Amino acid sequence: MSININGSPIDLPKDTRVSLLDLLRDHLDLAGTKKGCNQGACGACTVLVDGERILSCLALAVQYDGRSVTTIEGLSTEGVLHPLQRAFIEHDGFQCGYCTPGQICSAVGMLGEIRRGVPSNVTGDLEGVSISLTRDELCERMSGNLCRCGAYNGIVDAITEFAEASK
């Protein structure tokens, strides 16, 4: 049994109780994914599995046998930051930075949800052809990621700029 993490196959731990978060941080030394509340309430541990965002603290590593996991480290390419990472820097979308990896992974996954037409709780037109990334839509979709420093305006600006540039 193996899992693909940031493009590399990794043998799954023999202990089936190991969470995906602990596999990343404690077994693979990928410290970018943060352990916040460890209860799925803060979003600091958000990673992408086959492009969809999940909370790695609530997932057992063995559940993802044969799947592809991308962490914040996996978003950059050969030392070049992902455009959303650069946008966070340009818009001061972080202060202490603790929530930033989860925010960025969540935003990448969230934008994929919008492209696939997955509605949120505030999506007005469920029969529409496409979903617009309004401020309300963005804030609702990112509400599972908490920032204690209150850098929300910079985070929203960074995601908005990245989404516009990605069209």
PDB file of C-alpha atoms in Angstrom:
ATOM      1  CA  MET A   1       0.000   0.000   0.000  1.00  0.00           C
ATOM      2  CA  SER A   2       1.353   3.400  -0.934  1.00  0.00           C
ATOM      3  CA  ILE A   3       0.273   6.968  -1.260  1.00  0.00           C
ATOM      4  CA  ASN A   4       1.600   9.587  -3.645  1.00  0.00           C
ATOM      5  CA  ILE A   5       2.632  12.699  -1.751  1.00  0.00           C
ATOM      6  CA  ASN A   6       3.761  15.732  -3.728  1.00  0.00           C
ATOM      7  CA  GLY A   7       4.610  13.491  -6.658  1.00  0.00           C
ATOM      8  CA  SER A   8       6.545  10.832  -4.755  1.00  0.00           C
ATOM      9  CA  PRO A   9       5.240   7.369  -3.800  1.00  0.00           C
ATOM     10  CA  ILE A  10       5.380   6.788  -0.052  1.00  0.00           C
ATOM     11  CA  ASP A  11       4.777   3.518   1.755  1.00  0.00           C
ATOM     12  CA  LEU A  12       1.876   3.808   4.159  1.00  0.00           C
ATOM     13  CA  PRO A  13       2.657   3.238   7.843  1.00  0.00           C
ATOM     14  CA  LYS A  14       1.961  -0.239   9.191  1.00  0.00           C
ATOM     15  CA  ASP A  15      -0.017   1.330  12.044  1.00  0.00           C
ATOM     16  CA  THR A  16      -3.443   1.956  10.542  1.00  0.00           C
ATOM     17  CA  ARG A  17      -4.232   4.495  13.292  1.00  0.00           C
ATOM     18  CA  VAL A  18      -1.818   7.128  11.922  1.00  0.00           C
ATOM     19  CA  SER A  19      -3.637  10.201  10.683  1.00  0.00           C
ATOM     20  CA  LEU A  20      -2.689  11.725   7.350  1.00  0.00           C
ATOM     21  CA  LEU A  21      -1.562  14.838   9.229  1.00  0.00           C
ATOM     22  CA  ASP A  22       0.765  12.845  11.483  1.00  0.00           C
ATOM     23  CA  LEU A  23       2.114  10.924   8.491  1.00  0.00           C
ATOM     24  CA  LEU A  24       2.986  14.215   6.807  1.00  0.00           C
ATOM     25  CA  ARG A  25       4.463  15.983   9.813  1.00  0.00           C
ATOM     26  CA  ASP A  26       5.912  13.237  12.007  1.00  0.00           C
ATOM     27  CA  HIS A  27       6.894  10.560   9.501  1.00  0.00           C
ATOM     28  CA  LEU A  28       7.808  12.604   6.417  1.00  0.00           C
ATOM     29  CA  ASP A  29       8.971  15.876   8.028  1.00  0.00           C
ATOM     30  CA  LEU A  30       6.607  17.912   5.852  1.00  0.00           C
ATOM     31  CA  ALA A  31       6.014  20.598   8.466  1.00  0.00           C
ATOM     32  CA  GLY A  32       4.143  22.987   6.193  1.00  0.00           C
ATOM     33  CA  THR A  33       0.811  21.393   7.033  1.00  0.00           C
ATOM     34  CA  LYS A  34      -0.029  22.641  10.522  1.00  0.00           C
ATOM     35  CA  LYS A  35      -1.646  20.903  13.449  1.00  0.00           C
ATOM     36  CA  GLY A  36      -4.052  23.486  14.820  1.00  0.00           C
ATOM     37  CA  CYS A  37      -7.067  22.242  16.744  1.00  0.00           C
ATOM     38  CA  ASN A  38      -6.589  18.584  15.698  1.00  0.00           C
ATOM     39  CA  GLN A  39     -10.408  18.344  15.639  1.00  0.00           C
ATOM     40  CA  GLY A  40     -11.252  19.584  12.148  1.00  0.00           C
ATOM     41  CA  ALA A  41     -12.438  22.991  13.296  1.00  0.00           C
ATOM     42  CA  CYS A  42      -9.654  25.371  12.217  1.00  0.00           C
ATOM     43  CA  GLY A  43      -8.549  24.245   8.737  1.00  0.00           C
ATOM     44  CA  ALA A  44      -4.813  24.631   9.442  1.00  0.00           C
ATOM     45  CA  CYS A  45      -4.240  21.027   8.317  1.00  0.00           C
ATOM     46  CA  THR A  46      -5.989  21.344   4.936  1.00  0.00           C
ATOM     47  CA  VAL A  47      -4.320  19.449   2.083  1.00  0.00           C
ATOM     48  CA  LEU A  48      -5.481  18.410  -1.380  1.00  0.00           C
ATOM     49  CA  VAL A  49      -6.330  14.794  -2.240  1.00  0.00           C
ATOM     50  CA  ASP A  50      -6.729  14.321  -5.980  1.00  0.00           C
ATOM     51  CA  GLY A  51      -7.324  18.092  -6.130  1.00  0.00           C
ATOM     52  CA  GLU A  52     -10.049  18.193  -3.474  1.00  0.00           C
ATOM     53  CA  ARG A  53      -9.450  19.766  -0.096  1.00  0.00           C
ATOM     54  CA  ILE A  54      -9.647  17.682   3.055  1.00  0.00           C
ATOM     55  CA  LEU A  55      -8.771  18.114   6.712  1.00  0.00           C
ATOM     56  CA  SER A  56      -5.792  15.840   7.213  1.00  0.00           C
ATOM     57  CA  CYS A  57      -6.238  15.687  11.002  1.00  0.00           C
ATOM     58  CA  LEU A  58      -9.544  13.846  10.511  1.00  0.00           C
ATOM     59  CA  ALA A  59      -8.230  11.401   7.906  1.00  0.00           C
ATOM     60  CA  LEU A  60      -6.408   8.154   8.430  1.00  0.00           C
ATOM     61  CA  ALA A  61      -3.432   7.819   6.087  1.00  0.00           C
ATOM     62  CA  VAL A  62      -4.512   4.308   4.996  1.00  0.00           C
ATOM     63  CA  GLN A  63      -7.765   5.737   3.622  1.00  0.00           C
ATOM     64  CA  TYR A  64      -5.742   7.335   0.834  1.00  0.00           C
ATOM     65  CA  ASP A  65      -3.987   4.259  -0.498  1.00  0.00           C
ATOM     66  CA  GLY A  66      -3.257   4.825  -4.171  1.00  0.00           C
ATOM     67  CA  ARG A  67      -4.376   8.464  -4.086  1.00  0.00           C
ATOM     68  CA  SER A  68      -2.446  11.660  -4.695  1.00  0.00           C
ATOM     69  CA  VAL A  69      -1.901  14.129  -1.838  1.00  0.00           C
ATOM     70  CA  THR A  70      -0.608  17.652  -2.365  1.00  0.00           C
ATOM     71  CA  THR A  71       0.632  19.698   0.576  1.00  0.00           C
ATOM     72  CA  ILE A  72       1.743  23.311   0.644  1.00  0.00           C
ATOM     73  CA  GLU A  73       5.243  22.084  -0.186  1.00  0.00           C
ATOM     74  CA  GLY A  74       3.874  20.392  -3.297  1.00  0.00           C
ATOM     75  CA  LEU A  75       2.262  23.525  -4.693  1.00  0.00           C
ATOM     76  CA  SER A  76       5.582  25.162  -5.474  1.00  0.00           C
ATOM     77  CA  THR A  77       7.617  23.884  -8.388  1.00  0.00           C
ATOM     78  CA  GLU A  78      11.404  23.618  -8.191  1.00  0.00           C
ATOM     79  CA  GLY A  79      11.570  26.403  -5.621  1.00  0.00           C
ATOM     80  CA  VAL A  80       9.188  28.695  -7.499  1.00  0.00           C
ATOM     81  CA  LEU A  81       6.159  29.666  -5.446  1.00  0.00           C
ATOM     82  CA  HIS A  82       2.670  28.859  -6.673  1.00  0.00           C
ATOM     83  CA  PRO A  83       0.978  32.041  -7.984  1.00  0.00           C
ATOM     84  CA  LEU A  84      -1.457  31.955  -5.054  1.00  0.00           C
ATOM     85  CA  GLN A  85       1.445  31.805  -2.603  1.00  0.00           C
ATOM     86  CA  ARG A  86       2.890  34.912  -4.292  1.00  0.00           C
ATOM     87  CA  ALA A  87      -0.515  36.626  -4.135  1.00  0.00           C
ATOM     88  CA  PHE A  88      -0.697  35.961  -0.380  1.00  0.00           C
ATOM     89  CA  ILE A  89       2.676  37.682   0.024  1.00  0.00           C
ATOM     90  CA  GLU A  90       1.715  40.618  -2.196  1.00  0.00           C
ATOM     91  CA  HIS A  91      -1.575  41.191  -0.321  1.00  0.00           C
ATOM     92  CA  ASP A  92      -0.269  40.526   3.209  1.00  0.00           C
ATOM     93  CA  GLY A  93      -2.580  37.533   3.404  1.00  0.00           C
ATOM     94  CA  PHE A  94      -0.773  36.294   6.475  1.00  0.00           C
ATOM     95  CA  GLN A  95       0.500  37.684   9.727  1.00  0.00           C
ATOM     96  CA  CYS A  96       1.840  34.908  11.923  1.00  0.00           C
ATOM     97  CA  GLY A  97       1.588  32.583   8.919  1.00  0.00           C
ATOM     98  CA  TYR A  98       0.385  29.590  10.925  1.00  0.00           C
ATOM     99  CA  CYS A  99      -2.907  29.243   9.042  1.00  0.00           C
ATOM    100  CA  THR A 100      -1.448  30.234   5.674  1.00  0.00           C
ATOM    101  CA  PRO A 101      -0.619  26.739   4.298  1.00  0.00           C
ATOM    102  CA  GLY A 102      -4.139  25.512   5.059  1.00  0.00           C
ATOM    103  CA  GLN A 103      -5.665  28.708   3.666  1.00  0.00           C
ATOM    104  CA  ILE A 104      -3.745  28.356   0.400  1.00  0.00           C
ATOM    105  CA  CYS A 105      -4.507  24.639  -0.045  1.00  0.00           C
ATOM    106  CA  SER A 106      -8.149  25.310   0.793  1.00  0.00           C
ATOM    107  CA  ALA A 107      -8.317  28.177  -1.716  1.00  0.00           C
ATOM    108  CA  VAL A 108      -6.861  26.006  -4.489  1.00  0.00           C
ATOM    109  CA  GLY A 109      -9.430  23.307  -3.726  1.00  0.00           C
ATOM    110  CA  MET A 110     -12.235  25.847  -3.402  1.00  0.00           C
ATOM    111  CA  LEU A 111     -11.513  27.344  -6.827  1.00  0.00           C
ATOM    112  CA  GLY A 112     -11.619  23.832  -8.272  1.00  0.00           C
ATOM    113  CA  GLU A 113     -15.067  23.348  -6.693  1.00  0.00           C
ATOM    114  CA  ILE A 114     -16.294  26.526  -8.377  1.00  0.00           C
ATOM    115  CA  ARG A 115     -14.908  25.413 -11.758  1.00  0.00           C
ATOM    116  CA  ARG A 116     -16.752  22.091 -11.361  1.00  0.00           C
ATOM    117  CA  GLY A 117     -19.995  23.935 -10.489  1.00  0.00           C
ATOM    118  CA  VAL A 118     -20.250  22.659  -6.907  1.00  0.00           C
ATOM    119  CA  PRO A 119     -22.644  25.057  -5.112  1.00  0.00           C
ATOM    120  CA  SER A 120     -22.094  26.423  -1.620  1.00  0.00           C
ATOM    121  CA  ASN A 121     -24.610  27.462   1.019  1.00  0.00           C
ATOM    122  CA  VAL A 122     -24.793  30.988  -0.451  1.00  0.00           C
ATOM    123  CA  THR A 123     -24.903  30.107  -4.157  1.00  0.00           C
ATOM    124  CA  GLY A 124     -28.041  31.852  -5.354  1.00  0.00           C
ATOM    125  CA  ASP A 125     -28.768  30.246  -8.688  1.00  0.00           C
ATOM    126  CA  LEU A 126     -28.533  26.478  -8.438  1.00  0.00           C
ATOM    127  CA  GLU A 127     -29.748  26.136 -12.037  1.00  0.00           C
ATOM    128  CA  GLY A 128     -27.114  28.516 -13.409  1.00  0.00           C
ATOM    129  CA  VAL A 129     -24.393  27.547 -15.815  1.00  0.00           C
ATOM    130  CA  SER A 130     -21.522  28.853 -13.743  1.00  0.00           C
ATOM    131  CA  ILE A 131     -20.881  30.103 -10.238  1.00  0.00           C
ATOM    132  CA  SER A 132     -19.415  33.583  -9.781  1.00  0.00           C
ATOM    133  CA  LEU A 133     -16.699  34.103  -7.223  1.00  0.00           C
ATOM    134  CA  THR A 134     -18.365  36.897  -5.292  1.00  0.00           C
ATOM    135  CA  ARG A 135     -17.000  38.061  -1.950  1.00  0.00           C
ATOM    136  CA  ASP A 136     -19.890  36.292  -0.181  1.00  0.00           C
ATOM    137  CA  GLU A 137     -19.241  33.072  -2.112  1.00  0.00           C
ATOM    138  CA  LEU A 138     -15.522  33.226  -1.347  1.00  0.00           C
ATOM    139  CA  CYS A 139     -16.036  33.977   2.352  1.00  0.00           C
ATOM    140  CA  GLU A 140     -18.588  31.177   2.738  1.00  0.00           C
ATOM    141  CA  ARG A 141     -16.348  28.646   1.040  1.00  0.00           C
ATOM    142  CA  MET A 142     -13.290  29.669   3.074  1.00  0.00           C
ATOM    143  CA  SER A 143     -15.178  29.826   6.391  1.00  0.00           C
ATOM    144  CA  GLY A 144     -13.693  26.516   7.512  1.00  0.00           C
ATOM    145  CA  ASN A 145     -10.236  28.071   7.662  1.00  0.00           C
ATOM    146  CA  LEU A 146      -9.700  30.301  10.661  1.00  0.00           C
ATOM    147  CA  CYS A 147      -7.085  33.057  11.035  1.00  0.00           C
ATOM    148  CA  ARG A 148      -6.558  34.266  14.577  1.00  0.00           C
ATOM    149  CA  CYS A 149      -4.565  37.285  13.372  1.00  0.00           C
ATOM    150  CA  GLY A 150      -7.479  38.556  11.311  1.00  0.00           C
ATOM    151  CA  ALA A 151      -5.709  38.751   7.961  1.00  0.00           C
ATOM    152  CA  TYR A 152      -8.972  37.965   6.198  1.00  0.00           C
ATOM    153  CA  ASN A 153      -9.017  41.056   3.964  1.00  0.00           C
ATOM    154  CA  GLY A 154      -5.573  40.246   2.576  1.00  0.00           C
ATOM    155  CA  ILE A 155      -6.534  36.588   2.133  1.00  0.00           C
ATOM    156  CA  VAL A 156      -9.692  37.523   0.216  1.00  0.00           C
ATOM    157  CA  ASP A 157      -7.761  40.005  -1.939  1.00  0.00           C
ATOM    158  CA  ALA A 158      -5.064  37.410  -2.711  1.00  0.00           C
ATOM    159  CA  ILE A 159      -7.561  34.713  -3.670  1.00  0.00           C
ATOM    160  CA  THR A 160      -9.595  37.162  -5.752  1.00  0.00           C
ATOM    161  CA  GLU A 161      -6.518  38.347  -7.641  1.00  0.00           C
ATOM    162  CA  PHE A 162      -5.356  34.791  -8.267  1.00  0.00           C
ATOM    163  CA  ALA A 163      -8.813  33.704  -9.437  1.00  0.00           C
ATOM    164  CA  GLU A 164      -9.045  36.645 -11.842  1.00  0.00           C
ATOM    165  CA  ALA A 165      -5.582  35.962 -13.244  1.00  0.00           C
ATOM    166  CA  SER A 166      -6.416  32.266 -13.679  1.00  0.00           C
ATOM    167  CA  LYS A 167      -9.451  32.839 -15.903  1.00  0.00           C
TER     168      LYS A 167
END
